[in-house]
CSV table of C-alpha atoms and ligand atoms in Angstrom, one decimal:
chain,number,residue,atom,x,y,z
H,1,UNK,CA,143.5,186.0,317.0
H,2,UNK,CA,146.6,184.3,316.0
H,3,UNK,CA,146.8,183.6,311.9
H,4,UNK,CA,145.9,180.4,310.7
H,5,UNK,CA,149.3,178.4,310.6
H,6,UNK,CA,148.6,176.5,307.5
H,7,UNK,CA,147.9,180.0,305.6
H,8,UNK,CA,150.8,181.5,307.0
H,9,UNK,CA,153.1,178.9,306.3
H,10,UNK,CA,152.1,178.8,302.5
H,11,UNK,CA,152.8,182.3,302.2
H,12,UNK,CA,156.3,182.1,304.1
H,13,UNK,CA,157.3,179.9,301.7
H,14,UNK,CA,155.8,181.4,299.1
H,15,UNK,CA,157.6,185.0,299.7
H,16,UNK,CA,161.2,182.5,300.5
H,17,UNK,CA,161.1,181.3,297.1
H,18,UNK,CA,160.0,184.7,295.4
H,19,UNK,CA,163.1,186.2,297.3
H,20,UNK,CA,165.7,183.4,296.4
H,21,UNK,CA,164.4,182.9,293.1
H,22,UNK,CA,163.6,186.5,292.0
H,23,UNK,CA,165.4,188.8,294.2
H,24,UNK,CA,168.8,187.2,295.2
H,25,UNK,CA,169.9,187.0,291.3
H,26,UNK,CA,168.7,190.8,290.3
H,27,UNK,CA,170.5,192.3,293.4
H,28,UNK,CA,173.6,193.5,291.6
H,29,UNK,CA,171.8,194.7,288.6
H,30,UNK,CA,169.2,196.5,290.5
H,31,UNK,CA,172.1,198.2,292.8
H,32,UNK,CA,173.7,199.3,289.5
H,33,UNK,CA,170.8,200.5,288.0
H,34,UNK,CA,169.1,202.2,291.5
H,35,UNK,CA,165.6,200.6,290.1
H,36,UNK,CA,164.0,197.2,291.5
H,37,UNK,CA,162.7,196.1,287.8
H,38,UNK,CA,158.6,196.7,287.4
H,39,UNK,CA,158.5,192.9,286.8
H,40,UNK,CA,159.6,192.0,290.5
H,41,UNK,CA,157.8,194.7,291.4
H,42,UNK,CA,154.7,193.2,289.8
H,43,UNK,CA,154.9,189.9,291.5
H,44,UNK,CA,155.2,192.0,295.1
H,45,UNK,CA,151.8,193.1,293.8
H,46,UNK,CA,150.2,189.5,293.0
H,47,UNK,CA,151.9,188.0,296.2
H,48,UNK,CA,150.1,190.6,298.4
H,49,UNK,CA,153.0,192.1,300.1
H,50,UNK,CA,151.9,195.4,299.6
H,51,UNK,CA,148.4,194.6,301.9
H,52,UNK,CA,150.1,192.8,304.1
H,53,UNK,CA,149.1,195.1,306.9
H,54,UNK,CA,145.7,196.5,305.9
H,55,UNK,CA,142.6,195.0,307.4
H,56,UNK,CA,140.9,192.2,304.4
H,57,UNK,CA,138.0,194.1,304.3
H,58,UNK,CA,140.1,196.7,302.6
H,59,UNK,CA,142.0,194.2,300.2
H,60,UNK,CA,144.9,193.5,302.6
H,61,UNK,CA,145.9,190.3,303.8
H,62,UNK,CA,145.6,191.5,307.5
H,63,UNK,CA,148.1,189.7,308.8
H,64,UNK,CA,148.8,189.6,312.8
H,65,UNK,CA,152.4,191.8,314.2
H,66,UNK,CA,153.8,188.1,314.6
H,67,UNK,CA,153.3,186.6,310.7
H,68,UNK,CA,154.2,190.1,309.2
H,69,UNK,CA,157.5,189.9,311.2
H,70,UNK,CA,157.9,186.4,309.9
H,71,UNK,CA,157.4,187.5,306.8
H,72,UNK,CA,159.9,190.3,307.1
H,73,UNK,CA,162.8,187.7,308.3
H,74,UNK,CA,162.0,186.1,305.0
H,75,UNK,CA,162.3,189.8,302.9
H,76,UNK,CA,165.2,190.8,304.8
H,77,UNK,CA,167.1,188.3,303.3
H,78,UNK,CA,168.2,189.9,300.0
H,79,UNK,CA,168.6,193.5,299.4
H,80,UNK,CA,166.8,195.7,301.2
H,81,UNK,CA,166.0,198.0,298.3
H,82,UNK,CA,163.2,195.0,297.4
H,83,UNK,CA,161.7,195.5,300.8
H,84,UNK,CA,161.8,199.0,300.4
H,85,UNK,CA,159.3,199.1,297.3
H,86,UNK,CA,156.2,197.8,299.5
H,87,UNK,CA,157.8,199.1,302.8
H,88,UNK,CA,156.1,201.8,303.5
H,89,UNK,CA,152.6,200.7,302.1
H,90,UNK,CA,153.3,197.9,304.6
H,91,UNK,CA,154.2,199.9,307.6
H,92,UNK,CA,154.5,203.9,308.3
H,93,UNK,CA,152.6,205.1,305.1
H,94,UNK,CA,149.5,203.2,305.7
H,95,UNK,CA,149.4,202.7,309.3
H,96,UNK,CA,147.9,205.9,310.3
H,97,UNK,CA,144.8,205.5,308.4
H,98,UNK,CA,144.6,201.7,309.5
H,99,UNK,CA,145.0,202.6,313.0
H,100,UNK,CA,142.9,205.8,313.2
H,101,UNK,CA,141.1,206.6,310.0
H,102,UNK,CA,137.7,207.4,309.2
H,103,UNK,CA,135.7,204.5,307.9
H,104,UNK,CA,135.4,207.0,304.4
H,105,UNK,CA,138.9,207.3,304.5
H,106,UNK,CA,139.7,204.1,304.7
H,107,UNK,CA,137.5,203.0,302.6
H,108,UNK,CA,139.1,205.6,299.6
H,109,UNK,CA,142.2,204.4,300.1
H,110,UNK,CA,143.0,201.5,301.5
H,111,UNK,CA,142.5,199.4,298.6
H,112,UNK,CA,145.3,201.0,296.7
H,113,UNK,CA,147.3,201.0,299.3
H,114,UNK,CA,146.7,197.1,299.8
H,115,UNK,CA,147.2,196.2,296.1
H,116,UNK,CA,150.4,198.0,295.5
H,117,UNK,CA,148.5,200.3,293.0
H,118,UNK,CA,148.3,203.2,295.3
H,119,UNK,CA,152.0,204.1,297.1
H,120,UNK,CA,151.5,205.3,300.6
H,121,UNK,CA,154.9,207.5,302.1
H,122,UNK,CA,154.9,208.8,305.7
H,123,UNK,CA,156.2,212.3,305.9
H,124,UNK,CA,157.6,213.7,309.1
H,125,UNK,CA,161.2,214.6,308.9
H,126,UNK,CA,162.0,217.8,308.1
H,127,UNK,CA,165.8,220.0,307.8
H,128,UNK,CA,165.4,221.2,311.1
H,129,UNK,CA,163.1,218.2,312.3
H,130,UNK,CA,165.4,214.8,312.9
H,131,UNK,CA,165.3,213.5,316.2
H,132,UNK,CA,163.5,215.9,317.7
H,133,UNK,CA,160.7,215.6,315.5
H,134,UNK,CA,158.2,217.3,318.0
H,135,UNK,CA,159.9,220.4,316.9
H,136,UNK,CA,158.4,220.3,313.1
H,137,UNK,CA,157.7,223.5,311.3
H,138,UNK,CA,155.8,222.7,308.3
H,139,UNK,CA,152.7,224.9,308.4
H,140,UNK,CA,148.6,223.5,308.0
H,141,UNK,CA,146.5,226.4,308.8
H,142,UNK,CA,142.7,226.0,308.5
H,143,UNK,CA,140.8,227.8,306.0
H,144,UNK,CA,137.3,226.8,305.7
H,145,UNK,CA,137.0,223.1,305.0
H,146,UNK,CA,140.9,223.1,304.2
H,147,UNK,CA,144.4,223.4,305.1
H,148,UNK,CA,146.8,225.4,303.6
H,149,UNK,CA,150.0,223.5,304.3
H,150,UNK,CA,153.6,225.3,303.9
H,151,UNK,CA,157.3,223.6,304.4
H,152,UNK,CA,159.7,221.1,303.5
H,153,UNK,CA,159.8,217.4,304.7
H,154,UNK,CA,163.5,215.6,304.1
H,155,UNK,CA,164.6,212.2,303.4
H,156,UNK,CA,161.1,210.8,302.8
H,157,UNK,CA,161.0,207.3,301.6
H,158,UNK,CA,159.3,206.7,297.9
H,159,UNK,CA,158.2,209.8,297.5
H,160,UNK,CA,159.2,210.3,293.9
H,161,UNK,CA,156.7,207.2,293.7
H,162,UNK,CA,154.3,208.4,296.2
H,163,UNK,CA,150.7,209.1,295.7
H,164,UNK,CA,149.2,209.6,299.1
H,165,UNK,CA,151.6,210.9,301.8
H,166,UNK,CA,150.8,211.0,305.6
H,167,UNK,CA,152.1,214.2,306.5
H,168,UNK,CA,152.6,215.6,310.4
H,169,UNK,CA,151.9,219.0,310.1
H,170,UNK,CA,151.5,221.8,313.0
H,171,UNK,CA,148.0,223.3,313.1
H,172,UNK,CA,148.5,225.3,315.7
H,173,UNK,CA,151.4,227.6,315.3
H,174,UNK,CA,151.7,229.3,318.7
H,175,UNK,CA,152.0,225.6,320.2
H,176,UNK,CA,155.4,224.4,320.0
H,177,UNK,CA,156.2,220.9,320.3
H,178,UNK,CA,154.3,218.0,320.0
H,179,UNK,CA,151.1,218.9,320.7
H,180,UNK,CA,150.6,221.6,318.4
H,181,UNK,CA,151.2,219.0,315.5
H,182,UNK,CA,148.1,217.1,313.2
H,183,UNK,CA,148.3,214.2,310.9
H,184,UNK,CA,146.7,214.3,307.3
H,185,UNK,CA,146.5,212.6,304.4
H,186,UNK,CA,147.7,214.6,301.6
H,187,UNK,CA,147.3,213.3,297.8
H,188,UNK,CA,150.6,214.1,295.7
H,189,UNK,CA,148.2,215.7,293.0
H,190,UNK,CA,147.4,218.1,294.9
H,191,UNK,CA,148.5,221.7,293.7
H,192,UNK,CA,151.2,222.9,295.7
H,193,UNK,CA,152.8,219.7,296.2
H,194,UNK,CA,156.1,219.0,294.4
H,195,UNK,CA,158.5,216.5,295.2
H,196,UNK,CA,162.6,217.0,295.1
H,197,UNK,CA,165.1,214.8,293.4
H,198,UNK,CA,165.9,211.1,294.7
H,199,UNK,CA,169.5,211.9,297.4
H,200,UNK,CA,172.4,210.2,296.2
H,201,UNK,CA,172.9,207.6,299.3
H,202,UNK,CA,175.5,205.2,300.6
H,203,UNK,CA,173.8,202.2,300.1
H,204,UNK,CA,169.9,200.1,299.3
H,205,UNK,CA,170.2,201.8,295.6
H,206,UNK,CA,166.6,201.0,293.9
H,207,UNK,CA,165.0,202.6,297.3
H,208,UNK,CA,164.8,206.4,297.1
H,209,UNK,CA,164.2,209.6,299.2
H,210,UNK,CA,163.4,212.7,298.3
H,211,UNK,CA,162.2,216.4,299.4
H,212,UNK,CA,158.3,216.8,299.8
H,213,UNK,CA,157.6,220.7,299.4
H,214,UNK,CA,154.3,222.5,300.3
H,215,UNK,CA,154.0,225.9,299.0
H,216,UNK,CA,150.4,227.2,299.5
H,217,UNK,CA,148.8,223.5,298.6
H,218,UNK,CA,145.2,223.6,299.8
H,219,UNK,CA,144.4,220.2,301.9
H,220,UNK,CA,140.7,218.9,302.4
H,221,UNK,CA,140.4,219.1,306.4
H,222,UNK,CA,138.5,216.0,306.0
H,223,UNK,CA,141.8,214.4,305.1
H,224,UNK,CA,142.6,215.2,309.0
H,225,UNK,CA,143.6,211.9,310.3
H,226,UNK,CA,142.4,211.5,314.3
H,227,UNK,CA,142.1,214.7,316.2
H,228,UNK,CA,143.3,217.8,315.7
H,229,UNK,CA,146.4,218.3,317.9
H,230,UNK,CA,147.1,214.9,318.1
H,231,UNK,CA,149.5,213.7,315.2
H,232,UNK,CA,152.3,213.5,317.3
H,233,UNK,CA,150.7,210.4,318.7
H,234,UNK,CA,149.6,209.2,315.7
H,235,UNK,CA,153.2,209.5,314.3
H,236,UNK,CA,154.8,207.5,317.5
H,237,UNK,CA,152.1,205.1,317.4
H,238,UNK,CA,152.7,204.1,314.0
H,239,UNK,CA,156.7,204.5,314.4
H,240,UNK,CA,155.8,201.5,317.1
H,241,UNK,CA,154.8,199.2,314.6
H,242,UNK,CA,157.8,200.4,311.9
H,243,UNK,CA,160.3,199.7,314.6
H,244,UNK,CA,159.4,196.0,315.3
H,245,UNK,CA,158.8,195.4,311.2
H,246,UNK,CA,162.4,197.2,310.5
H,247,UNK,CA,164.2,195.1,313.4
H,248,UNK,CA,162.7,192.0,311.7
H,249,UNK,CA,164.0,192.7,307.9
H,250,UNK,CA,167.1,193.6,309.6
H,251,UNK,CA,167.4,190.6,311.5
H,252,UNK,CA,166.5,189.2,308.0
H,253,UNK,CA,169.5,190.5,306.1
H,254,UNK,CA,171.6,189.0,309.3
H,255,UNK,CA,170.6,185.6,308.7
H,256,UNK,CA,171.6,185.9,305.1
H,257,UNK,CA,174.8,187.3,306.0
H,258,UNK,CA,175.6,184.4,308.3
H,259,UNK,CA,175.0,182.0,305.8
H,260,UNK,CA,176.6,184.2,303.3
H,261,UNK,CA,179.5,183.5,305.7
H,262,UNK,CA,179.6,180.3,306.6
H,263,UNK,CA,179.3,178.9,303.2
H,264,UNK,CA,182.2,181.0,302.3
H,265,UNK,CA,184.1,180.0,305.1
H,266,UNK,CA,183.6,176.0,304.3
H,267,UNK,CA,184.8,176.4,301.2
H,268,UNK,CA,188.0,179.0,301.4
H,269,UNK,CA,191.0,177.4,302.0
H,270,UNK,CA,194.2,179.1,304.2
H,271,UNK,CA,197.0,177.7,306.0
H,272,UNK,CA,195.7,174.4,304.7
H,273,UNK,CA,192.0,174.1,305.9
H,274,UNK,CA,189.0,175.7,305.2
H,275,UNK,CA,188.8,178.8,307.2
H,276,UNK,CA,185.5,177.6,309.1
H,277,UNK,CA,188.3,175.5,310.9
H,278,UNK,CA,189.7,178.6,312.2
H,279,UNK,CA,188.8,179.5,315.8
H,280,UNK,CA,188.8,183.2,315.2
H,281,UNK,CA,186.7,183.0,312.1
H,282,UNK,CA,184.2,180.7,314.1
H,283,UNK,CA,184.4,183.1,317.2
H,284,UNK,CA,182.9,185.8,314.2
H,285,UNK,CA,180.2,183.7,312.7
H,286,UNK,CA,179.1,182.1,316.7
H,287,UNK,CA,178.8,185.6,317.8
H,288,UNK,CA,176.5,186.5,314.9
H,289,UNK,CA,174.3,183.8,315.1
H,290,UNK,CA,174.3,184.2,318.8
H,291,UNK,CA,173.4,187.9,318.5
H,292,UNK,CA,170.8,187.3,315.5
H,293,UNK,CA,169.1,184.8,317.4
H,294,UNK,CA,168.5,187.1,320.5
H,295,UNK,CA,167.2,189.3,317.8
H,296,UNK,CA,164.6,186.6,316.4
H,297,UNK,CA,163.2,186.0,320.0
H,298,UNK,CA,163.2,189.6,321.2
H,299,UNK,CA,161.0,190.7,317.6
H,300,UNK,CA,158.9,187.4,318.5
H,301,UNK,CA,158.0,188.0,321.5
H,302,UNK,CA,157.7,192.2,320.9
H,303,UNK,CA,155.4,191.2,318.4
H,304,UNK,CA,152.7,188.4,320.1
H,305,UNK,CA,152.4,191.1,323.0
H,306,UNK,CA,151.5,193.6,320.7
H,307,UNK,CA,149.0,190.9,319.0
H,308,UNK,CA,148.0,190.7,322.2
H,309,UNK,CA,146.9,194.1,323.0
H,310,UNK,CA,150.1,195.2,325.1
H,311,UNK,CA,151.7,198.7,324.7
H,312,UNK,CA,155.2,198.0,322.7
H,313,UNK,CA,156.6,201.1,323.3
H,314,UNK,CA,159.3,199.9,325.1
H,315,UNK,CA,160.1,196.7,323.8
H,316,UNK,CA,159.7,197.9,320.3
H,317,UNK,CA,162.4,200.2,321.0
H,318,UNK,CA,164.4,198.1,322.9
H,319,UNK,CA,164.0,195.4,320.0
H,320,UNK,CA,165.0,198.1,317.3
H,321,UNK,CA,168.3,199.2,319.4
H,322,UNK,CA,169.4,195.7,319.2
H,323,UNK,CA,168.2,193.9,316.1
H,324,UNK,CA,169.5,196.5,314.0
H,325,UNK,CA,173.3,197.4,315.9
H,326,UNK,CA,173.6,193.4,315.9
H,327,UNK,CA,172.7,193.6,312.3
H,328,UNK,CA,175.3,196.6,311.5
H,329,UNK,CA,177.9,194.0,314.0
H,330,UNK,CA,177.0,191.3,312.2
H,331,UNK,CA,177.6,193.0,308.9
H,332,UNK,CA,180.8,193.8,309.5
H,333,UNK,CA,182.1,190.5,310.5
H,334,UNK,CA,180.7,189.3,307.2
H,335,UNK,CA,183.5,191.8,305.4
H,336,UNK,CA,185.9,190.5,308.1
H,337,UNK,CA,185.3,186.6,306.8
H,338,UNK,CA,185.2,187.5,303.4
H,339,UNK,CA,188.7,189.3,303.9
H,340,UNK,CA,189.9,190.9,300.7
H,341,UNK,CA,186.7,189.4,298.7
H,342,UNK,CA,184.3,191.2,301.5
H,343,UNK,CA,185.6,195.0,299.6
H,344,UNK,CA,185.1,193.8,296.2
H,345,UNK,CA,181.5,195.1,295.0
H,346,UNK,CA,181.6,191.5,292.6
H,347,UNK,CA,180.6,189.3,296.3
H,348,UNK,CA,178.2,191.7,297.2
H,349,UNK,CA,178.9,192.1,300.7
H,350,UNK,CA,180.5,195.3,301.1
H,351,UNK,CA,177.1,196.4,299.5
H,352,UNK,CA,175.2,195.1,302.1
H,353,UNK,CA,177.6,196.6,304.7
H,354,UNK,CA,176.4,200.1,303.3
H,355,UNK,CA,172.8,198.8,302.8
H,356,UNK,CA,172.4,198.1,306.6
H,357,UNK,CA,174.0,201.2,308.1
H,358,UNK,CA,170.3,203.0,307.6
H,359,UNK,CA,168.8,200.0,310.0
H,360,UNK,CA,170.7,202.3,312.7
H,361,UNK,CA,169.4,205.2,311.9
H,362,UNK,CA,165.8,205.6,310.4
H,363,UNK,CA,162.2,204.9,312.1
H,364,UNK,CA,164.8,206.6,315.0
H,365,UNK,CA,168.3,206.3,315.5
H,366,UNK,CA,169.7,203.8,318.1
H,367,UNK,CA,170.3,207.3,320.4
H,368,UNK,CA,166.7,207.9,320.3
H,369,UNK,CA,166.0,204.5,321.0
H,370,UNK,CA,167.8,204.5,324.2
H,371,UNK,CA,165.9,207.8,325.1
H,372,UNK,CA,162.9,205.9,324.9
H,373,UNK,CA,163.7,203.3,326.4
H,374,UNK,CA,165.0,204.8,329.5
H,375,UNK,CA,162.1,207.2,329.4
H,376,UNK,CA,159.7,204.3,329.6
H,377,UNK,CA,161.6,202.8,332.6
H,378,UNK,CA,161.5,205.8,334.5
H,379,UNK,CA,157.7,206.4,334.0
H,380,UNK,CA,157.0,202.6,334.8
H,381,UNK,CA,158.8,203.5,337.9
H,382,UNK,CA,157.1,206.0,338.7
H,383,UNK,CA,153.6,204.4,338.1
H,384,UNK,CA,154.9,201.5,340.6
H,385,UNK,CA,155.0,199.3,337.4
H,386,UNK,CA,158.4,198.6,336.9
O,401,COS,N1,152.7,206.2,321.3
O,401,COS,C1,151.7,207.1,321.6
O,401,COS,N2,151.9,208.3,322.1
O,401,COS,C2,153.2,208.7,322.3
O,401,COS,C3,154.3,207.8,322.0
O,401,COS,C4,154.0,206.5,321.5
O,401,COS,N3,154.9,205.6,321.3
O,401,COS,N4,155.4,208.4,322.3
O,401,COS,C5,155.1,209.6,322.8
O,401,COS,N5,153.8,209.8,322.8
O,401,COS,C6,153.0,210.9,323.2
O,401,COS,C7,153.4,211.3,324.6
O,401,COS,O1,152.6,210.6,325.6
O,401,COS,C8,153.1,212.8,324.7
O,401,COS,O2,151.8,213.0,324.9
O,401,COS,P1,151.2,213.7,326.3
O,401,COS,O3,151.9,215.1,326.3
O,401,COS,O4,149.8,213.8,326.1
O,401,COS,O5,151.7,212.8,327.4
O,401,COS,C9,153.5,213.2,323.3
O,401,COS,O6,153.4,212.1,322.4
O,401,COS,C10,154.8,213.8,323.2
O,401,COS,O7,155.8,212.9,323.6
O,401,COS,P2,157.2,213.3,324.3
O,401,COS,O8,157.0,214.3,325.3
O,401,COS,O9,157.9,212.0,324.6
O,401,COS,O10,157.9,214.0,323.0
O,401,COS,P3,159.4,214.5,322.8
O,401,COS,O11,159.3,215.6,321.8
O,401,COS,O12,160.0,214.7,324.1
O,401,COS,O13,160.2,213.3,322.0
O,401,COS,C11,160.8,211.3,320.9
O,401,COS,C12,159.8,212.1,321.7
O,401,COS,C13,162.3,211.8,321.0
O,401,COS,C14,160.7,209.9,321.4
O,401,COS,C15,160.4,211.5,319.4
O,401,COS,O14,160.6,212.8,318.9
O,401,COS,C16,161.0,210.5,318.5
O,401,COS,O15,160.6,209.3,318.4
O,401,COS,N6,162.0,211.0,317.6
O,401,COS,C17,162.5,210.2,316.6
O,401,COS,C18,161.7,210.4,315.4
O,401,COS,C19,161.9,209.4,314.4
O,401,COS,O16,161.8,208.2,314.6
O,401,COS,N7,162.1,209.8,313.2
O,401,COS,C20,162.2,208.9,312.1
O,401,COS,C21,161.4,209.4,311.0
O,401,COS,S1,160.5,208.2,310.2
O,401,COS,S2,161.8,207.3,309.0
């Protein structure tokens, strides 16, 4: 059922002004400092963005693939460190349990999850385990009503804030590949569990990743989430849902840049005239828009067909591919307008030149994108569906 327009249109408005008026003015500081201050982060709390896509009878705010997606245009539009604080309760932390927990799992933690009390990080990467995540080594071997879980996970998102992470783990150690591989909710306190330092990155300082290491720590096997053998699906299931979120924020972050751009261009004189007069300059910013747009209606309609029961696989990755290269394209045109200004840290651009150049790479890489799509084609094909 689609969200009721009136509620959804207060809280688009509502997140607009919390971004202009809260995020947009701490962006340098919180670059320089690599920490989005606990105040904004407070305020994320109280405007619900952390629930925003946990079921109400949990806490969240349940809101439909189409009104979270609106809502990420709106949070893409400052730095993407702010999104990045409620990111992953909103999307690949949380997901698993909304989408295939147990009612008592849910029901433990859920409401933390929804409230921003609770941080929620989704842990599959590993050194060896990029792309080809199917081909994960971390270790959850049963022993009586637990798993003892062994390995390192890499580049995982909040997990120096983390209290729960869903961790893909392989079960069954004489199955390679995907299927030998089970999702499970592990809780941060648990013994065993230590977390790395935060990576120095290129860019979106005040979001952090970090090691996740597993050395003997014993796992509850009720914290299995689905079936046994089947977290690989789980994983790509929720990655779904993440790709059509992170093409929205950055599609977000594009339609800041253009206006970024245009305003500058109105009021930067050369040869005589404002550069917006320039053809050249206006072939940059017309391209953007043009490209950002496609973007928009692509995550739009990914999004109401997955409201509306579809399979996204496809267009979710095709939407990702797009969104987020137009995004790194449109990105660099912004340095290009800005000229000189667009390398100097003071306009902030070349900062989110750095910022989007993950868009391209995490929730999959724009090569594992195409994969997938082309994959999909092929077995539509096949199926006489295509
Ligand atoms: N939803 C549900 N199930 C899915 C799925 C999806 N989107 N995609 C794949 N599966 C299922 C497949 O149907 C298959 O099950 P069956 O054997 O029962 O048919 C199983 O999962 C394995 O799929 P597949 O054979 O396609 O796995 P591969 O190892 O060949 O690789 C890719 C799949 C490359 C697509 C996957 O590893 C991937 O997405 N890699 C990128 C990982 C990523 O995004 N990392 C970012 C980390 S989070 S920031």
């Amino acid at each position: 059922m689609p969200f009721d327009a009136e509620i959804r249109d207060a809280l688009i408005e509502q997140v607009r002004r919390f971004v202009s008026e809260k995020c947009v003015p701490a962006e340098a500081d919180v670059a320089e400092k690599d920490e989005v201050p606990q105040e904004i982060v407070d305020e994320m709390k109280h405007l619900g963005l952390f629930g925003i896509a946990v079921p109400e009878e949990y806490g969240g705010l349940q809101l439909d693939m189409e009104t979270e997606c609106l809502v990420a245009f709106e949070l893409g539009q400052t730095s993407p460190a702010f999104r990045s604080v409620a990111g992953t309760n909103i999307g690949i932390g949380s997901q698993a349990l909304v989408l295939f927990g147990t009612e008592e799992q849910k029901q433990r933690w859920l409401p933390g999850v929804a409230s921003g009390d609770l941080i929620a990080s989704f842990a599959l990467t590993e050194p060896e385990a990029g792309s080809d995540a199917g081909a994960l080594t971390t270790k959850a071997i049963r022993d009586g009503d637990h798993y003892v879980f062994n390995g390192t996970k890499r580049y995982i998102t909040n997990a120096n804030k983390a209290d729960i992470f869903t961790v893909m783990a392989r079960t069954d150690p004489d199955t390679p590949g995907a299927k030998g591989v089970s999702a499970f909710v592990v809780e941060r306190n648990t013994p065993g569990v230590s977390v790395g330092v935060p990576e120095k990155k290129m860019g979106q300082q005040g979001a952090h990743i970090c090691d996740v290491i597993f050395d003997n720590a014993r796992v509850p096997a009720a914290n299995m989430i689905g079936k046994e053998g089947e977290g690989f699906k789980v994983a790509m299931s929720v990655l779904d849902k993440g790709r059509l979120h992170i093409s929205a924020v950055a599609t977000g972050v594009s339609k800041r840049l253009i206006r970024e751009m245009v305003n500058y261009a109105l009021e930067r004189k050369q040869f005589g005239k404002p550069i917006m007069e320039h053809q050249l300059i206006q072939a940059m910013i017309a391209d953007s828009q043009a490209e950002t747009y496609a973007a928009e209606c692509m995550i739009m309609d990914a999004a109401r067909r997955r409201d509306a029961g579809e399979d996204v696989t496809l267009l979710a990755s095709s939407t990702k591919l797009f969104a987020t290269e137009a995004c790194g394209r449109v990105a660099d045109r912004a340095v290009q307008v800005f000229g000189g200004a667009g390398y100097v840290s003071d306009y902030g651009i070349e900062r989110f030149y750095r910022d989007v150049r993950i868009f391209r790479l995490y929730e999959g890489t724009s090569q594992i994108q195409q994969i997938i799509i082309a994959r999909e084609l092929a077995r539509a094909a096949k199926s006489g569906k295509l």
